[in-house]
Short mmCIF file of C-alpha atoms in Angstrom, two decimals:
data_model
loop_
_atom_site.label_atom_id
_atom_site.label_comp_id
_atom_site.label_asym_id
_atom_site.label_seq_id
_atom_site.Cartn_x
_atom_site.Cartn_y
_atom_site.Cartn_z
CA UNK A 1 104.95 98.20 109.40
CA UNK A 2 104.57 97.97 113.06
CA UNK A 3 107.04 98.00 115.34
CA UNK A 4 108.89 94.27 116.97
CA UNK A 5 111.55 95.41 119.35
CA UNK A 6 110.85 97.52 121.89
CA UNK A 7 114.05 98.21 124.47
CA UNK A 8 113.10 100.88 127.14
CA UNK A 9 115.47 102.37 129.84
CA UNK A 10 117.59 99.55 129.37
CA UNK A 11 120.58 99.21 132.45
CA UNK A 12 123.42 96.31 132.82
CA UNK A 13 125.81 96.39 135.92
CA UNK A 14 128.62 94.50 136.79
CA UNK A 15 128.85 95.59 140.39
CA UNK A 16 130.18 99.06 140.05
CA UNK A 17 130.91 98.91 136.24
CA UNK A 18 127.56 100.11 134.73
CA UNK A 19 127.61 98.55 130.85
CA UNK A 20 124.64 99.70 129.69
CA UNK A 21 123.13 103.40 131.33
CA UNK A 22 119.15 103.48 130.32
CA UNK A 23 119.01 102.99 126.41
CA UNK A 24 116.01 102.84 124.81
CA UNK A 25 115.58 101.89 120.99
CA UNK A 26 112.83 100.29 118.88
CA UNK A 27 112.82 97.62 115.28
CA UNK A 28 110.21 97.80 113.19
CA UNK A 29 109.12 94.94 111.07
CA UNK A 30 111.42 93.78 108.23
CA UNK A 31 114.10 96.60 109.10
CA UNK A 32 118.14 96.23 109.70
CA UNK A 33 118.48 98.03 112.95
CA UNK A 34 122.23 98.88 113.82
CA UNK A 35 123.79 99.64 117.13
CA UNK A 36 127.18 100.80 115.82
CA UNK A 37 130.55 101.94 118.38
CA UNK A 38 133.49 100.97 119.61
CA UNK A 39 134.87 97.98 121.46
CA UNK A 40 133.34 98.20 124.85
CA UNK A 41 130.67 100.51 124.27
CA UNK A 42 127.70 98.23 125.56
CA UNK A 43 126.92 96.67 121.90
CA UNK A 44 127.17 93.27 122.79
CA UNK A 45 125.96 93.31 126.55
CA UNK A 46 122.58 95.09 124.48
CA UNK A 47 122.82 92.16 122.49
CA UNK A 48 122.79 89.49 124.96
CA UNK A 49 120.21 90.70 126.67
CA UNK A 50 117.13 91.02 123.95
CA UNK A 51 118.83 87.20 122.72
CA UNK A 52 117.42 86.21 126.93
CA UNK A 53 121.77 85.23 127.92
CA UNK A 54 121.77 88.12 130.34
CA UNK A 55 119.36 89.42 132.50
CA UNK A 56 119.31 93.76 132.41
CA UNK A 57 119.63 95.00 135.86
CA UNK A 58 116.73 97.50 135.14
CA UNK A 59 114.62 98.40 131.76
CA UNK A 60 111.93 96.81 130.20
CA UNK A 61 112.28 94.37 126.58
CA UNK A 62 109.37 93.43 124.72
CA UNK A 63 108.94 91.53 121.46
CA UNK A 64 106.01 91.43 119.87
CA UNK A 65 104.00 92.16 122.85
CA UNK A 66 105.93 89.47 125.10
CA UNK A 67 107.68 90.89 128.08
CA UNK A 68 111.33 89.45 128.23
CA UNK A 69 111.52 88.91 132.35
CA UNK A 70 107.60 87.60 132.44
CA UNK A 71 107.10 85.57 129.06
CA UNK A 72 110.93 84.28 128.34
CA UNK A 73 110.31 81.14 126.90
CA UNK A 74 107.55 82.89 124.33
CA UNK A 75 110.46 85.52 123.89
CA UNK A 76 112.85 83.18 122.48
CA UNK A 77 110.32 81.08 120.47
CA UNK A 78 110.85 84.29 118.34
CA UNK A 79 114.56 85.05 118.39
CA UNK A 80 117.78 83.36 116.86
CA UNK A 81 121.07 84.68 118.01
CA UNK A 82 124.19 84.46 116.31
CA UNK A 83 127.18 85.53 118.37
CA UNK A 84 130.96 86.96 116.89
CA UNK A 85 132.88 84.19 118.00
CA UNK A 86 130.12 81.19 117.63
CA UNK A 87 131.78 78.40 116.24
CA UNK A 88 130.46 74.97 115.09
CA UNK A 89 131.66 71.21 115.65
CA UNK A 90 134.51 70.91 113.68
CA UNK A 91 134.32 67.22 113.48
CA UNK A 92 130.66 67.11 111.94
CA UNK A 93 130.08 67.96 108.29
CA UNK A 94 128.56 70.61 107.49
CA UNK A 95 125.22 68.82 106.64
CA UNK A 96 125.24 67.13 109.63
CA UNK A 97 125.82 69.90 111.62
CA UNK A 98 122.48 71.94 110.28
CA UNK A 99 120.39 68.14 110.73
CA UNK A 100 121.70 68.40 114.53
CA UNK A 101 120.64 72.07 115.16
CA UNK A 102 117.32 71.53 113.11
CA UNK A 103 115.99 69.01 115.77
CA UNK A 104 116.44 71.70 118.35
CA UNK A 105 113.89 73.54 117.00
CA UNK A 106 111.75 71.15 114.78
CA UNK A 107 108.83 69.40 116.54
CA UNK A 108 108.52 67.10 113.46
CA UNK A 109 110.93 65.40 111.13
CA UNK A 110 109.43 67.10 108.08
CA UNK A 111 109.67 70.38 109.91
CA UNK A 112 113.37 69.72 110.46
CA UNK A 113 113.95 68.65 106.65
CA UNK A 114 112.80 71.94 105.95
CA UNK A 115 114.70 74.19 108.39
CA UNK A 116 118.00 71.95 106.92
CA UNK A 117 116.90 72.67 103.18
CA UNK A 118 116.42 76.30 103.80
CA UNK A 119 119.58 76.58 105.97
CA UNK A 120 121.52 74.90 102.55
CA UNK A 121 119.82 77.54 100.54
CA UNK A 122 121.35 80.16 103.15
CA UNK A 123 124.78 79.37 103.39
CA UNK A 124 125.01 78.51 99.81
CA UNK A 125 128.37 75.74 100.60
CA UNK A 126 126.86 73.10 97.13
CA UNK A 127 129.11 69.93 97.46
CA UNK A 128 131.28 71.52 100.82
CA UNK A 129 128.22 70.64 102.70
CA UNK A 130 129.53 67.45 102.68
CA UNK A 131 132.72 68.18 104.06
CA UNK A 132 133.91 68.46 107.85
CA UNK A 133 133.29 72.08 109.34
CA UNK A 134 137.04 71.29 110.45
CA UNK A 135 137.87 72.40 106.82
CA UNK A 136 136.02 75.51 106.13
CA UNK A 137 137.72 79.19 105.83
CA UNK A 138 136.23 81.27 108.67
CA UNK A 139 134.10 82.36 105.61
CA UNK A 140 132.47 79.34 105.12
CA UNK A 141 131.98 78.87 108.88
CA UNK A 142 130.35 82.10 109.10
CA UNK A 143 127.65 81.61 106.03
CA UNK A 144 126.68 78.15 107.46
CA UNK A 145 126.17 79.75 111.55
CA UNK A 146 123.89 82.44 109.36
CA UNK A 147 122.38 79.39 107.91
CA UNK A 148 121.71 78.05 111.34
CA UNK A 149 120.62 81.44 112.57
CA UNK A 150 117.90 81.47 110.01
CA UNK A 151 116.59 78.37 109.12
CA UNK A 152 113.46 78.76 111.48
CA UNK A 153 112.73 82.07 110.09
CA UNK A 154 112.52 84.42 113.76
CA UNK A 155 110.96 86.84 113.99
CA UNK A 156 114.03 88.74 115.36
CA UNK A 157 117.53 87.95 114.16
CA UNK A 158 120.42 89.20 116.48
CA UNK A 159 123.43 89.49 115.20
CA UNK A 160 126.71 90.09 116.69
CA UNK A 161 129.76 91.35 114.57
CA UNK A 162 128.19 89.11 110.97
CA UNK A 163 131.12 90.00 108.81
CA UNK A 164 134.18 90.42 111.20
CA UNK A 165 137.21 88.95 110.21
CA UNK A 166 136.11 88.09 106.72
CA UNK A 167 137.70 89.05 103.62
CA UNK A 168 135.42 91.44 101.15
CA UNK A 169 133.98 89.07 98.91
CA UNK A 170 132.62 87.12 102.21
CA UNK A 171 131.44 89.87 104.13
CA UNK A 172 129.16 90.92 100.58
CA UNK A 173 127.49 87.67 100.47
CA UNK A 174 126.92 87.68 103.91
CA UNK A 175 125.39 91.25 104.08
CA UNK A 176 122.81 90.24 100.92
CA UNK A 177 122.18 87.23 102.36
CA UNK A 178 121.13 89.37 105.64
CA UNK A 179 119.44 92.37 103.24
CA UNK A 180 117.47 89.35 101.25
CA UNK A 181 115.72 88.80 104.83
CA UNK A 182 115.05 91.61 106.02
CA UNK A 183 113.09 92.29 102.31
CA UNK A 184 110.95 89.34 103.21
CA UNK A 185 110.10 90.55 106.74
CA UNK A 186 112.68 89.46 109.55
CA UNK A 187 114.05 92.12 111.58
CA UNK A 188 117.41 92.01 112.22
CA UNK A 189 119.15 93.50 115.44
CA UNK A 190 122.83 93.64 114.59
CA UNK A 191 125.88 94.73 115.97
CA UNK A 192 129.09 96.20 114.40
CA UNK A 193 132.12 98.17 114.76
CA UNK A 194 132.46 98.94 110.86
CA UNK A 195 130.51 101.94 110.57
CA UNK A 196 131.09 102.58 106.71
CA UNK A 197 129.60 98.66 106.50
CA UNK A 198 126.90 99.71 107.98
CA UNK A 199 126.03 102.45 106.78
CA UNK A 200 124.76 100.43 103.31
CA UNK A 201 123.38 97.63 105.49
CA UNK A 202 120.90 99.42 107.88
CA UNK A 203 117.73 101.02 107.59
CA UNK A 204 118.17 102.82 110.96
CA UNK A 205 121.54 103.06 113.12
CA UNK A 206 122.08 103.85 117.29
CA UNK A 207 125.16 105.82 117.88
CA UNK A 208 126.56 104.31 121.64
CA UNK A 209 129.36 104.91 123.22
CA UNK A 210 130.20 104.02 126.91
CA UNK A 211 126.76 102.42 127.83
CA UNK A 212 124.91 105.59 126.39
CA UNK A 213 122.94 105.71 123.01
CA UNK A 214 124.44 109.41 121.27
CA UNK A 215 122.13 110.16 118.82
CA UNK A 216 119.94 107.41 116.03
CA UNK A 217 117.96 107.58 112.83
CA UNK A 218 118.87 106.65 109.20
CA UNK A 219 122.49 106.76 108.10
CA UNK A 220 121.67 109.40 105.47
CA UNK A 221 119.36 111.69 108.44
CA UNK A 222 122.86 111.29 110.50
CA UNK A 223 124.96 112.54 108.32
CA UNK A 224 122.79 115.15 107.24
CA UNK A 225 122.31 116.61 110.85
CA UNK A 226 126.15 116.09 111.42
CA UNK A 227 127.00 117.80 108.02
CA UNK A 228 129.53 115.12 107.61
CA UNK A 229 130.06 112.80 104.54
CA UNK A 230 130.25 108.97 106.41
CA UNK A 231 128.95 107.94 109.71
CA UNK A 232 132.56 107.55 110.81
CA UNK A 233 132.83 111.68 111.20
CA UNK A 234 129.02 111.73 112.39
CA UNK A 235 130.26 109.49 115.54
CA UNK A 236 133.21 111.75 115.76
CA UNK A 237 130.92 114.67 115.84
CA UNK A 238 128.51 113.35 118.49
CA UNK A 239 131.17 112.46 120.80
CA UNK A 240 131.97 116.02 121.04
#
């Protein structure tokens, strides 16, 4: 398993506000990797910047041996992004909505037939396909977006927030449906401020806090070192 991600010394200002402060973190093949914190700790600005939105103000990103600043457009031949507020067109059905993003990426019409098909399979809506996105439940919206995200089968899969704001039963499906793909070789790059969530999604988890990376490994490893029973106490811990 060799590894796809590799973030090094990574920086984002905002004039004087300094997001991100020089984290470095790596995703193997196939594996969940978690950055994990609380609002404003530099989760999403990480984010943005490995899915090509932002531009770091110092550090290097490679994926799969393409450099993000000199080979962007091979860079995001390889991603998909979802963010935690994308929405869709409410006024499409859902169907339609998949057919539209599919010719984004399809350079045939059989190619885009099968990004739509697989996308179906994904989001699992039956009959509701056939509805207007207008009428969904946030969890609906949210398992056809994951649909969207991984129709073309990336090689990376970043992930903002997946499950916020949906009810348990939603935010299950949606985590198998993530843990089903990373089994079959994506690597996901996700985001989250549920650490108890996370800690039965990811293979490996980042600690960050105020642009800095704390301490990472496996959830189990964390707690271990921390002596503490859930990764909620092991942030609490590191902090000190």
């Amino acid at each position: 398993m060799g590894v796809i991600l590799k973030v090094e010394g990574l920086k984002k200002s905002y004039g004087a506000v300094e997001a991100v402060k020089g984290i470095s973190f790596s995703v193997d093949e196939g594996e969940i990797f978690a950055l994990i914190g609380p609002n404003g700790a530099g989760k999403t600005t990480t984010l943005r910047i490995v899915a090509t939105l932002l531009t770091a103000t110092a550090g290097t990103v490679t994926l799969m041996g393409h450099d993000l600043r000199k080979s962007p457009d091979k860079f995001r031949e390889n991603i998909s992004y979802l963010p935690e507020e994308a929405g869709a067109y409410r006024n499409l059905k859902g169907r339609d909505y998949l057919k539209f993003m599919a010719n984004f990426y399809a350079e045939k019409p059989d190619e885009a037939a099968g990004f739509v098909k697989r996308a179906e399979d994904i989001a699992g809506l039956g009959e509701r396909l056939g509805s207007k996105v207008g009428t969904y439940s946030k969890g609906m919206v949210r398992k056809l977006l994951l649909g969207r995200a991984l129709m073309t089968r990336p090689s990376l899969a970043i992930l903002d927030e997946p499950t916020s704001g949906l009810d348990v039963i939603n935010s299950l499906e949606v985590r198998e449906i993530i843990k089903r793909f990373a089994k079959e070789g994506i690597s996901v790059l996700l985001s989250s401020h549920n650490m108890l969530e996370i800690e039965f999604l990811s293979d490996r988890v980042a600690l960050i806090d105020k642009g800095r990376i704390l301490d990472s490994g496996t959830a189990q490893g964390l707690k271990d070192k921390y002596q503490a029973p859930n990764l909620e106490n092991v942030f609490r811990s590191a902090l000190r």
